[in-house]
Coordinates of C-alpha atoms in Angstrom, one line a residue:
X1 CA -90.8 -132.0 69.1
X2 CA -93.6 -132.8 66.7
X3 CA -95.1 -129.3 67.6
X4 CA -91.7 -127.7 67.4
X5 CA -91.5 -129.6 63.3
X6 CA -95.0 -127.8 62.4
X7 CA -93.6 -124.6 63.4
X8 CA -90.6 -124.8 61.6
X9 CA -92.7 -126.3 58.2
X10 CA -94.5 -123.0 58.9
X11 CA -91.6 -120.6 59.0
X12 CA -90.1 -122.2 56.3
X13 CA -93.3 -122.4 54.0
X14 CA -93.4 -118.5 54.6
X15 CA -89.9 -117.4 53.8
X16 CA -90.1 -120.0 51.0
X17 CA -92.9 -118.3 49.2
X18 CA -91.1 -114.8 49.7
X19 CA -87.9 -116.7 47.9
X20 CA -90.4 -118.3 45.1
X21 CA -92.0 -115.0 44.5
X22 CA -88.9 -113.0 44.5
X23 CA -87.3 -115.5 41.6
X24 CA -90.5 -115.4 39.7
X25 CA -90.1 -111.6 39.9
X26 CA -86.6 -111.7 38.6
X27 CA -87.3 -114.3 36.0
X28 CA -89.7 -111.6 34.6
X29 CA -88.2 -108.4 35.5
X30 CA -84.4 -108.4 34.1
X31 CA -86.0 -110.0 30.9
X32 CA -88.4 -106.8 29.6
X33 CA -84.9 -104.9 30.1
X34 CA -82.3 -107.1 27.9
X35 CA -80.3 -104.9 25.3
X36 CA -78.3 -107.9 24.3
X37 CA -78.9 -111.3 23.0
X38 CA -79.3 -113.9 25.5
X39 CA -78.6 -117.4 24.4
X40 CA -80.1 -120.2 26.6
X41 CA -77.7 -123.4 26.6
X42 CA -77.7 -126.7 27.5
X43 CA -73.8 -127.5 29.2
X44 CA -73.0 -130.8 30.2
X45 CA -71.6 -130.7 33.5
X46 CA -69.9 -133.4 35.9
X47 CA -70.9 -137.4 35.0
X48 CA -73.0 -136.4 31.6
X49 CA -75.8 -134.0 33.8
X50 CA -77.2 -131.4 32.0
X51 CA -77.2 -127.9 33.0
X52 CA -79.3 -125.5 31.7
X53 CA -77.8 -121.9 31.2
X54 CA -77.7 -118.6 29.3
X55 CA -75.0 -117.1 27.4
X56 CA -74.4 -113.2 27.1
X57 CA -71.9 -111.6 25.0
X58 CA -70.3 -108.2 24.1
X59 CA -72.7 -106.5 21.2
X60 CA -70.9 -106.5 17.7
X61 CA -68.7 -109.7 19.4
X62 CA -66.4 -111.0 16.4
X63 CA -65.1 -114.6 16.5
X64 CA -61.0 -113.3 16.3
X65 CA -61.6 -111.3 19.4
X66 CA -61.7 -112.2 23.0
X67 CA -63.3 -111.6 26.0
X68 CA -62.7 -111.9 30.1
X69 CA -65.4 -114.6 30.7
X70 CA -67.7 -114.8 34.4
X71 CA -69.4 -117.7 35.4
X72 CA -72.4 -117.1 37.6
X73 CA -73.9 -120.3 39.4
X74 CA -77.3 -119.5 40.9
X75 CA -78.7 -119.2 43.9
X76 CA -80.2 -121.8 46.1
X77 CA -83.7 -122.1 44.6
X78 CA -83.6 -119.4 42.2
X79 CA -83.6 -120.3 38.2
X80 CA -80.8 -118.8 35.9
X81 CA -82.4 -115.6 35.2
X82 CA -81.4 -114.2 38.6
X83 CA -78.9 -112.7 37.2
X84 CA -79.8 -111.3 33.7
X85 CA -79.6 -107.7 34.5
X86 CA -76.0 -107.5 36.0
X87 CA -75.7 -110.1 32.9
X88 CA -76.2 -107.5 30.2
X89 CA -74.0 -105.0 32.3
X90 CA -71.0 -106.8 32.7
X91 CA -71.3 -108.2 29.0
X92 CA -72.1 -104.3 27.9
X93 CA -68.6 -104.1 30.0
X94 CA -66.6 -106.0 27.8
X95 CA -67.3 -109.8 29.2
X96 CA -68.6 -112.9 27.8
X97 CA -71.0 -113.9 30.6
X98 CA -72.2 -117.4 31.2
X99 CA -75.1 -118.3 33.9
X100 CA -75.8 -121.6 34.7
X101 CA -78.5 -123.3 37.3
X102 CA -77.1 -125.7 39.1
X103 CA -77.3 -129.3 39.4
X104 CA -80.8 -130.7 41.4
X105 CA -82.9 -127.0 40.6
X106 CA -85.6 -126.1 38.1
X107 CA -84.6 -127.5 34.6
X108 CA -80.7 -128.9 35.3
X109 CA -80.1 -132.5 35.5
X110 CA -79.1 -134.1 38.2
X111 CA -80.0 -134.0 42.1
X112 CA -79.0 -131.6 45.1
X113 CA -75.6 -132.2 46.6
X114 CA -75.4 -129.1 48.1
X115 CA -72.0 -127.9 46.9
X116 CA -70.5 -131.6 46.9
X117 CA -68.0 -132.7 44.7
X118 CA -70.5 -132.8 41.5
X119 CA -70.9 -129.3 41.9
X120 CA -67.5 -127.8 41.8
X121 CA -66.3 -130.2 39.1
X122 CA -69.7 -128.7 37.1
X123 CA -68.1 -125.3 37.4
X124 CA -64.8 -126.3 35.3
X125 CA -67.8 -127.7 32.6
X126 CA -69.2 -124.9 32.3
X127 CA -65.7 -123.2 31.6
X128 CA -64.7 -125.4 29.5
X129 CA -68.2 -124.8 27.5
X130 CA -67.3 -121.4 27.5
X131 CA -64.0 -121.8 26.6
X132 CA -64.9 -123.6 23.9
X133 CA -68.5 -121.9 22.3
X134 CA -67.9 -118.7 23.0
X135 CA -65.2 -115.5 22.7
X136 CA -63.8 -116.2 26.4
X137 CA -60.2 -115.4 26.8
X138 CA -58.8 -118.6 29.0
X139 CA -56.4 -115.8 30.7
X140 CA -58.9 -113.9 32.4
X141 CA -61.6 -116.0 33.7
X142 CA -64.0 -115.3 37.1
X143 CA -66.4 -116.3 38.8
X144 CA -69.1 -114.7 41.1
X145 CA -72.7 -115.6 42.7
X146 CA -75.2 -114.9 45.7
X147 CA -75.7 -117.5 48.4
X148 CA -75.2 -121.0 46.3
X149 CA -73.7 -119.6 43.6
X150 CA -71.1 -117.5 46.0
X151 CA -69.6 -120.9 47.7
X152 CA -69.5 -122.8 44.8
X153 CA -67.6 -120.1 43.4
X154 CA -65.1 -120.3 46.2
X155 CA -64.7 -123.9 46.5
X156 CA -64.6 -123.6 42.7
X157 CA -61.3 -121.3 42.7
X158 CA -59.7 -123.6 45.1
X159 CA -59.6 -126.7 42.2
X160 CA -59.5 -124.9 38.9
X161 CA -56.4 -122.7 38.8
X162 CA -57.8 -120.7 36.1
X163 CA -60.2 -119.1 38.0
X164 CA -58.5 -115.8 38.8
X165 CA -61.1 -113.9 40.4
X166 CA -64.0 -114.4 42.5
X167 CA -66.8 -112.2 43.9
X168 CA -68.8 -114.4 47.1
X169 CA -71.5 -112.7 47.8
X170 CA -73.9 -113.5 51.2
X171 CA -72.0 -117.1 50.7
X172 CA -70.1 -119.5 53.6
X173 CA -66.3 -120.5 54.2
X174 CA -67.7 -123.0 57.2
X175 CA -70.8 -124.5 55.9
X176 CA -70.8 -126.2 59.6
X177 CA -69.8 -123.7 61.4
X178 CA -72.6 -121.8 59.7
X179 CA -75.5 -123.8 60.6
X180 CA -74.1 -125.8 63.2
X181 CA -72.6 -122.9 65.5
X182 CA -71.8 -123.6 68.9
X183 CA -72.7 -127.6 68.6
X184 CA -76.4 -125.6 68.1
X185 CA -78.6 -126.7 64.8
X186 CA -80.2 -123.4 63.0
X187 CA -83.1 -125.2 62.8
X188 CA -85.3 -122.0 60.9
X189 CA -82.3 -121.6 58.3
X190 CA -81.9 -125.2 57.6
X191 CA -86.2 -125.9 57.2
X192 CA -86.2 -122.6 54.9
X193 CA -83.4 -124.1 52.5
X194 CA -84.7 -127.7 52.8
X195 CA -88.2 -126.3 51.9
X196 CA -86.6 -124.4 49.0
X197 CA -85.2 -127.6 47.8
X198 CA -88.1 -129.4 47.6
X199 CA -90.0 -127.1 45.7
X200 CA -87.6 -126.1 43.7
X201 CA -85.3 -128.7 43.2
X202 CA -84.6 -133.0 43.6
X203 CA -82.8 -133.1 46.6
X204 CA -79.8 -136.4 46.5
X205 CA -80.0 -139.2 49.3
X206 CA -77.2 -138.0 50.7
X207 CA -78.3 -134.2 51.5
X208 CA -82.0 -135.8 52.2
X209 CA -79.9 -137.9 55.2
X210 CA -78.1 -134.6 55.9
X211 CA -81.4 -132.9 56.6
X212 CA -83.0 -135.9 58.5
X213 CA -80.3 -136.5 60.8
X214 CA -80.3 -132.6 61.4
X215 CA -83.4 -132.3 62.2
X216 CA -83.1 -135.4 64.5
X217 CA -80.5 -133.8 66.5
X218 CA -78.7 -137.2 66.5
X219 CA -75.3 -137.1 68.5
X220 CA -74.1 -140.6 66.8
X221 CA -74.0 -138.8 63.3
X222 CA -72.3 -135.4 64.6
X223 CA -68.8 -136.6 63.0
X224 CA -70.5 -137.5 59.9
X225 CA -72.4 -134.1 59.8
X226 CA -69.1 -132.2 60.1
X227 CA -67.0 -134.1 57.5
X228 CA -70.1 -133.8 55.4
X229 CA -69.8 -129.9 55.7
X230 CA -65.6 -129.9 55.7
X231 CA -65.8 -131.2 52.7
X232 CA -68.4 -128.5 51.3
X233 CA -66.5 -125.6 52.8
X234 CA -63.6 -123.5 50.9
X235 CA -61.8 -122.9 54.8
X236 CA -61.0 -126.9 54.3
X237 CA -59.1 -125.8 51.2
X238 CA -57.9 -122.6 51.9
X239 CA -54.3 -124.2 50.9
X240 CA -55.1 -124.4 47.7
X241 CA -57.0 -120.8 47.7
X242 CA -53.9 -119.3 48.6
X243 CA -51.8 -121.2 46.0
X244 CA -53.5 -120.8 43.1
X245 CA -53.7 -117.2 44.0
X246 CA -57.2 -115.9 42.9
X247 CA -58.3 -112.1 44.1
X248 CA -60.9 -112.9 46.7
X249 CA -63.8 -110.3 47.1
X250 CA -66.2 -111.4 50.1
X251 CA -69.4 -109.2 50.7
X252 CA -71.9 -110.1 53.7
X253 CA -74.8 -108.9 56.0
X254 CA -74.3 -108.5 59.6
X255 CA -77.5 -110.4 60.2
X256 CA -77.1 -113.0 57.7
X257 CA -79.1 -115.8 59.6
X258 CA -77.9 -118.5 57.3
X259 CA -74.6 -117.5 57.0
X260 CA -73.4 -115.4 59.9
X261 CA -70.4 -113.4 59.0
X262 CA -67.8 -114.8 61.4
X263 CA -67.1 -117.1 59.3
X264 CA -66.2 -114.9 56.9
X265 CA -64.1 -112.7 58.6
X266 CA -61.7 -115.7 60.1
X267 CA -61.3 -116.5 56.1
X268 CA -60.7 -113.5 55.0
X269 CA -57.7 -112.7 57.9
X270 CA -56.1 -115.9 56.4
X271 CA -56.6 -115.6 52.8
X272 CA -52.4 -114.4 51.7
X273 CA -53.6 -113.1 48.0
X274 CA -55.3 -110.3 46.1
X275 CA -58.6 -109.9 48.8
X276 CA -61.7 -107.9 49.9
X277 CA -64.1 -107.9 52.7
X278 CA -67.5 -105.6 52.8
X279 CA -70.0 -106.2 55.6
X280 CA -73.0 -104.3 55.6
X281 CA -76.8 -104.2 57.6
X282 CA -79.0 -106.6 56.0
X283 CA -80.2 -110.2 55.9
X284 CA -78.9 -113.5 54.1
X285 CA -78.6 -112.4 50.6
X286 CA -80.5 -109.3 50.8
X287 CA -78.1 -106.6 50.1
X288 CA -77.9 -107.8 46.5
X289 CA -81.6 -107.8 45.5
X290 CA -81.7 -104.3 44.5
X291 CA -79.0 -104.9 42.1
X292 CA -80.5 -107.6 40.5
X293 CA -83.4 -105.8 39.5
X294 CA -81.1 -103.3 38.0
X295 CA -81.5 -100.8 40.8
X296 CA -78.3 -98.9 42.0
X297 CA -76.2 -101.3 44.6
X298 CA -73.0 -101.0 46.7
X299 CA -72.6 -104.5 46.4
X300 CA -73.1 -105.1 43.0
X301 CA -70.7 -102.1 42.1
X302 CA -68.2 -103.5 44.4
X303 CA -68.2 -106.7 42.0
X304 CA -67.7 -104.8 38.8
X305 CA -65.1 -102.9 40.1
X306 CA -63.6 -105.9 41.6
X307 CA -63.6 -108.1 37.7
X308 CA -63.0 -104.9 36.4
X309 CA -59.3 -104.5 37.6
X310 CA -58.4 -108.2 38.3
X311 CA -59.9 -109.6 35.1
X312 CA -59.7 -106.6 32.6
X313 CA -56.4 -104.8 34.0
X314 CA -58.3 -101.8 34.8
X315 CA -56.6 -99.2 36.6
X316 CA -59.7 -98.3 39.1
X317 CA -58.2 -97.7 42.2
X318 CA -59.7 -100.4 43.9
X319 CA -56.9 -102.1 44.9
X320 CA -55.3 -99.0 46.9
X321 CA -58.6 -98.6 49.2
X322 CA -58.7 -100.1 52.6
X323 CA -59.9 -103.6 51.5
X324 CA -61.9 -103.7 54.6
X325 CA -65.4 -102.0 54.2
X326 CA -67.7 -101.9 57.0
X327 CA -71.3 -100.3 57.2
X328 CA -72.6 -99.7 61.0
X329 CA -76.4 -101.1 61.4
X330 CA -77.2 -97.9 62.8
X331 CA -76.3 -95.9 60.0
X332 CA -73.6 -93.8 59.0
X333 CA -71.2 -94.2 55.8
X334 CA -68.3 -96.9 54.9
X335 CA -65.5 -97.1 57.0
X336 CA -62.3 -98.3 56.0
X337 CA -59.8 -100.7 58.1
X338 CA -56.4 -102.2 56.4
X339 CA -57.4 -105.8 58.0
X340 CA -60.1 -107.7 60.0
X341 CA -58.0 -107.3 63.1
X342 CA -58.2 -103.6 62.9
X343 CA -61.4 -102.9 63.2
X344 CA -61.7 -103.3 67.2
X345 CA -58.9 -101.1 68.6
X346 CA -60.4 -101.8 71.8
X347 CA -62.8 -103.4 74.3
X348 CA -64.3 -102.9 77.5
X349 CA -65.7 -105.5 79.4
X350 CA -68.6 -106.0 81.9
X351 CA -68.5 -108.4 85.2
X352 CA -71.2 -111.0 85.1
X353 CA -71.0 -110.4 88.8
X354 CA -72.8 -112.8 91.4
X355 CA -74.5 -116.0 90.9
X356 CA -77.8 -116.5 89.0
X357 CA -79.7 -119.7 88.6
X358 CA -82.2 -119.9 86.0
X359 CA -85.0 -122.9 84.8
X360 CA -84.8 -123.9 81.0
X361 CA -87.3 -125.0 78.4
X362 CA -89.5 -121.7 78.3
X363 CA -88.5 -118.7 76.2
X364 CA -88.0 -115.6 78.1
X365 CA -89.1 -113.2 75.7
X366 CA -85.3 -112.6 74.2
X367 CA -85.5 -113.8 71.1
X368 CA -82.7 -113.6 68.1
X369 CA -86.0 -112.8 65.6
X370 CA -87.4 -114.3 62.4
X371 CA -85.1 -115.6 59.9
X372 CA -85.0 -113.4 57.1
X373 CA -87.4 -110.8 58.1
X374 CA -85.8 -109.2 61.2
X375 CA -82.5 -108.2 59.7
X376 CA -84.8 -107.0 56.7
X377 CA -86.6 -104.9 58.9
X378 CA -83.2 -104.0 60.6
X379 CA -81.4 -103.0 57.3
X380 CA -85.1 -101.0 56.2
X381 CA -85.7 -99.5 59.0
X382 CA -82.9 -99.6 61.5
X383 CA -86.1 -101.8 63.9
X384 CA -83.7 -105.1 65.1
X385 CA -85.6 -107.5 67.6
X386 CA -86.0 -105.6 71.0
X387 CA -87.2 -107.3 74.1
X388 CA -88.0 -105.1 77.8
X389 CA -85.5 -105.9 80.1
X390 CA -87.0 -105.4 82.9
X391 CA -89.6 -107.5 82.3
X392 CA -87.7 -110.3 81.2
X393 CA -89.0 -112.9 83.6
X394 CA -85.6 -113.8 85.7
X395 CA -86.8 -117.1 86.5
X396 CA -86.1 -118.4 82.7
X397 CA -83.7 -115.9 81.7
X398 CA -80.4 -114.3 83.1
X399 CA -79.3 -110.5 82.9
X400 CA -76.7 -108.2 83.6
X401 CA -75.9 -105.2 82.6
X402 CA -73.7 -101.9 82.0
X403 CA -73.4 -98.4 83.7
X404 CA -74.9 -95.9 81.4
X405 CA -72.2 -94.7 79.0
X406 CA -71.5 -90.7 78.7
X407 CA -70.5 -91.6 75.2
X408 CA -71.6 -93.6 72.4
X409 CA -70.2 -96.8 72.0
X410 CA -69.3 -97.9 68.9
X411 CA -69.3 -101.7 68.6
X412 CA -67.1 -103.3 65.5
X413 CA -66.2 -106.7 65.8
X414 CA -67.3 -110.0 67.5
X415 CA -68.3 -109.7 71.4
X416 CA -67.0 -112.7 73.7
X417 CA -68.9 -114.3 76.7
X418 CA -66.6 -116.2 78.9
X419 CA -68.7 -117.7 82.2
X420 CA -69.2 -120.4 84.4
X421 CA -71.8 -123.1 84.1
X422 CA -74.0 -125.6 86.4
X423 CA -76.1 -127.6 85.1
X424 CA -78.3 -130.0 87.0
X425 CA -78.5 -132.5 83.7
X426 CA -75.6 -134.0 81.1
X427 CA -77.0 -131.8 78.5
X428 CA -77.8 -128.4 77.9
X429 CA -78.2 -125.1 75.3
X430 CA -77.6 -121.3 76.1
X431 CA -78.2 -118.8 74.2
X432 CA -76.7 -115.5 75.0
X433 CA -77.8 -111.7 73.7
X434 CA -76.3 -108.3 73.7
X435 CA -79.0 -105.6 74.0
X436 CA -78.8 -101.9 73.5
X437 CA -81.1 -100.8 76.5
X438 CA -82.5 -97.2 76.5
X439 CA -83.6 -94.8 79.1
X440 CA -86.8 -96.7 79.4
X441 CA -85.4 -100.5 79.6
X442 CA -86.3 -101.3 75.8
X443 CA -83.5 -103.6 74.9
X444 CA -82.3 -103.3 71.1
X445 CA -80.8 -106.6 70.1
X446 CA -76.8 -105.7 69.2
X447 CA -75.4 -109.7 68.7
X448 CA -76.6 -113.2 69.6
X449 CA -75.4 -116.5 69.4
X450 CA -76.5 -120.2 71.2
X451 CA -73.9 -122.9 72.9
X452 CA -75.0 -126.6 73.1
X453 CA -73.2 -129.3 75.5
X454 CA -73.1 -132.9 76.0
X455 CA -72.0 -135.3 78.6
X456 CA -70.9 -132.8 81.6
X457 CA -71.5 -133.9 85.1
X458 CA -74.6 -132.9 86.5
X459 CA -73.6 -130.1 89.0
X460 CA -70.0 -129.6 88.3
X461 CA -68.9 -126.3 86.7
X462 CA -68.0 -125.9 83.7
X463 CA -66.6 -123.0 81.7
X464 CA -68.2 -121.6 78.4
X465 CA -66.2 -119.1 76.1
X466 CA -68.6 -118.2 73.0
X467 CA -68.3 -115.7 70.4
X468 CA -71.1 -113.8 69.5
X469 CA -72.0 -112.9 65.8
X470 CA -69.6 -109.9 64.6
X471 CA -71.6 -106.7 64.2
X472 CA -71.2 -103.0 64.0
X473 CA -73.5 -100.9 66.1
X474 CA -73.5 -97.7 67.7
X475 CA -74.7 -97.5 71.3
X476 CA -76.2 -93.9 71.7
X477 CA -74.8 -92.1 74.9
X478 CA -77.0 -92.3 77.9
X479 CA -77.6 -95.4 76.9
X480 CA -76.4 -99.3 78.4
X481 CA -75.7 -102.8 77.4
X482 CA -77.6 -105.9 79.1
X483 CA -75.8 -109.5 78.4
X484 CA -79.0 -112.2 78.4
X485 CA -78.7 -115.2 78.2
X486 CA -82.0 -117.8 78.3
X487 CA -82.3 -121.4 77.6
X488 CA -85.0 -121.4 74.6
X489 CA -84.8 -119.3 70.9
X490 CA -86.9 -120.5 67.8
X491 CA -83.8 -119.8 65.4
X492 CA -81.9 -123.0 67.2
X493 CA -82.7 -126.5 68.5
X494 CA -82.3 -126.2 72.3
X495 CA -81.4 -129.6 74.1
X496 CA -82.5 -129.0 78.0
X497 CA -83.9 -131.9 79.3
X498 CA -87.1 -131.7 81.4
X499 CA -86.6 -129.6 84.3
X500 CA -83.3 -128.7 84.0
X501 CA -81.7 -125.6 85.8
X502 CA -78.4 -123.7 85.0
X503 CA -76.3 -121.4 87.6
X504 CA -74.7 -118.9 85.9
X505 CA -71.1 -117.8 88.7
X506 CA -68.3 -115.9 88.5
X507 CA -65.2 -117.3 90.1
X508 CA -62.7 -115.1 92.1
X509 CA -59.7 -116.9 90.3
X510 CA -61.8 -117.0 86.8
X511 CA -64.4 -114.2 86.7
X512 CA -67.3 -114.2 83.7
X513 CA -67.4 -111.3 81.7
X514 CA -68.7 -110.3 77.7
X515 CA -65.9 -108.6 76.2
X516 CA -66.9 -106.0 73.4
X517 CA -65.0 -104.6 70.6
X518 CA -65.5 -101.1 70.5
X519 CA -63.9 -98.9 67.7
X520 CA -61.5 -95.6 68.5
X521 CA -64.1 -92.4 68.9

């Protein structure tokens, strides 16, 4: 374990200086291009904290006139210039725009609390600052944000009814569903925002316990872990979502390791108002960047457009489009769908025939990558993790795969793994991967996701139905698909005891299979 720690200090040290660097960049950057005045505030938030923030209005603003006002809540670890340049558009647009940096980070009061209740009662300050220092029009009020600032924004618009837009960008509906999938801590996402927030920030007791009991993989505080993240996740309040009635745009990246998008999409297909859903190839929070240092950006168009016609009665069409928009990984242009459910209009399945017992506790060689830097390379340059498949070693990893296809296959949606387990100990963790394997056996990896379990009976089976992360990906013809599945993957915590085995069957009466949601040709 204590080797396991150092290597997760390390990751996280390493993707935290790529954060740090990248918010020094954009503390420097947008500034050297501000037309307008910026005003930097001080707004007192929730219990008397102060918030430090910047204020950016419409040139040539007069004090009878008013304006649609957006509130933009930072990022997680990123100061309140993040969003400066997309600032002085929006403002250039017609809106009094208002950034603040939340509660625990840089110069704001207060500690972490990690989208607690502090937080969302500092976003209807902040308002009510605006409200009352500025031109904002109370009648037309939104609010938008990357990562942090994209669920607060949610969770916001679910408690203050005058929100009546919000853009979520790379943000969660499921905080524990999102780094607690499948019972399985994402142990490399959770060390990179924990390392974030102490360099960055003052983290509370509370989230410091969070983390430690996390880390600890301690079964006695599971309950508390998961009302913990209920209570920090819009989905809990989707009730109130729906009544107040706010248009909802939600824009993520299929390999979002801190935030996978299946979340998401389950929110979205419940959400009964004014909504939007754009997934596109990328990493947590990285299909934004470009826009924030002014550079061209779907995503960042999408959200004008979006306030644009919700806040400021613009007539832009963007309410007649398909409100699904889905970019595949392997390239290609948006494709439109009318709802979530849409996008698969089929699936095929393949048997995981036969029985096949592998050891745990070494890692195979299929990995699910590095956080942040394999979808990055994935989104650049099309390069997702790839592993040999016939060299996978089949005593610590399980395979089967697909007849070569005469077509491409083009995935959209969220594969599902149903099999039967054996495990020769009370406790155990999968995790299964779907490769694209080419004519040579190098295995592209399509979707991954891990499964934990606790208490079963040592050698009685036991069935397992995981969904994998949601993806879109084109399978070239001539090609295959390989289902993997291996006991050990640096992004999770893995809980095999010593020596454990698992037997993978198939059942006549209750055969295994991966399902996969293919997309009309």
């Amino acid at each position: 374990m204590g080797h396991h720690r150092k290597a997760l200090r390390t990751t996280a040290v390493g993707a935290v200086s790529a954060t740090l660097i990248a918010g020094s960049a954009l503390g420097l950057a947008p500034t050297a291009q501000a037309a307008n005045a910026v005003r930097f505030v001080d707004i007192t938030g929730d219990g008397g904290t102060v918030l430090k923030a910047n204020v950016v209005t419409p040139r040539g603003a007069g004090a009878a006139q008013r304006y649609p006002l957006v509130v933009l809540p930072t990022s997680w670890g990123l100061p309140q210039v993040e969003y400066l340049v997309q600032a002085q558009r929006l403002a250039d647009s017609g809106y009094v725009v208002v950034t603040y940096n939340v509660r625990g980070f840089w110069q704001s009061g207060g500690r972490i609390e990690v989208a607690g209740p502090p937080d969302i009662a500092d976003a209807s300050k902040v308002i009510d600052w605006a409200l009352a220092n500025t031109p904002a029009d109370a009648r037309h009020i939104g609010m938008a944000g990357v990562s942090y600032g994209a669920g607060i924004s949610l969770l916001a618009a679910a408690h203050d009814k005058r929100i009546k837009a919000v853009a979520s960008l790379s943000g969660w509906t499921d905080l524990t569903g999102s780094i607690y999938s499948g019972r399985t801590q994402h142990v490399e996402a959770a060390a990179v925002l924990d390392g974030a927030a102490t360099l960055t920030g003052r983290e509370s007791p509370e989230t410091r316990q969070v983390f430690n009991d996390f880390y600890a993989g301690n079964l006695a505080k599971e309950q508390d872990l998961i009302a913990w993240g209920k209570k920090r996740s819009a989905e809990t309040y989707l009730g109130q979502i729906n009544r107040n009635g706010a248009a909802i745009m939600l824009a993520n990246a299929w390999g979002d390791t801190v935030f996978p998008v299946n979340s998401y999409t389950d929110f979205y297909e419940k959400l009964t108002g004014p909504k939007r859903l754009e997934l596109r190839p990328g990493d947590h929070a990285t299909p934004e960047i470009p826009g924030l240092f002014g550079l061209p950006n779907d995503v960042w168009t999408s959200t004008e457009r979006w306030l644009d016609h919700y806040l400021r009665g613009q007539d832009n069409g963007i309410d007649r489009e398909q409100p699904v928009q889905l970019k595949s990984r392997t390239g290609g242009g948006y494709e439109g769908y009318p709802d979530w459910k849409s996008v698969a209009a089929t699936s095929r399945k393949i048997d995981l025939a036969g029985t096949t017992t592998i050891h745990a506790n070494v890692d195979s060689g299929a990995d699910g990558g590095i956080v942040f830097l394999s979808s990055i390379l994935d989104q650049v340059a099309h390069i997702p993790p790839m592993a040999w498949i016939p060299l996978l070693p089949r005593r610590w990893a399980a395979v089967w795969q697909s007849e070569k296809y005469a077509a491409a296959q083009h995935i959209r949606g969220t594969a599902k793994l149903h099999t039967t387990v054996t495990g020769t100990k009370e406790n155990g963790t999968l995790v299964a991967y779907l490769y694209d394997v080419g004519p040579l056996g190098v295995g592209k990896l399509v979707s991954t996701a891990p499964y934990t379990w606790y208490g079963r009976t040592p050698g009685k089976p036991f069935g397992v139905d995981l969904d994998l992360f949601s993806t879109a990906y084109d399978v070239p013809a001539g090609h295959r698909l390989a289902l993997v599945v291996d006991t050990v993957d640096p992004l999770y915590m893995e809980h095999n005891p010593p020596g454990a085995q698992l037997t993978f069957s198939s059942p006549a009466d209750d055969p295994s299979y991966v399902s996969v949601p293919l997309r009309e040709q």
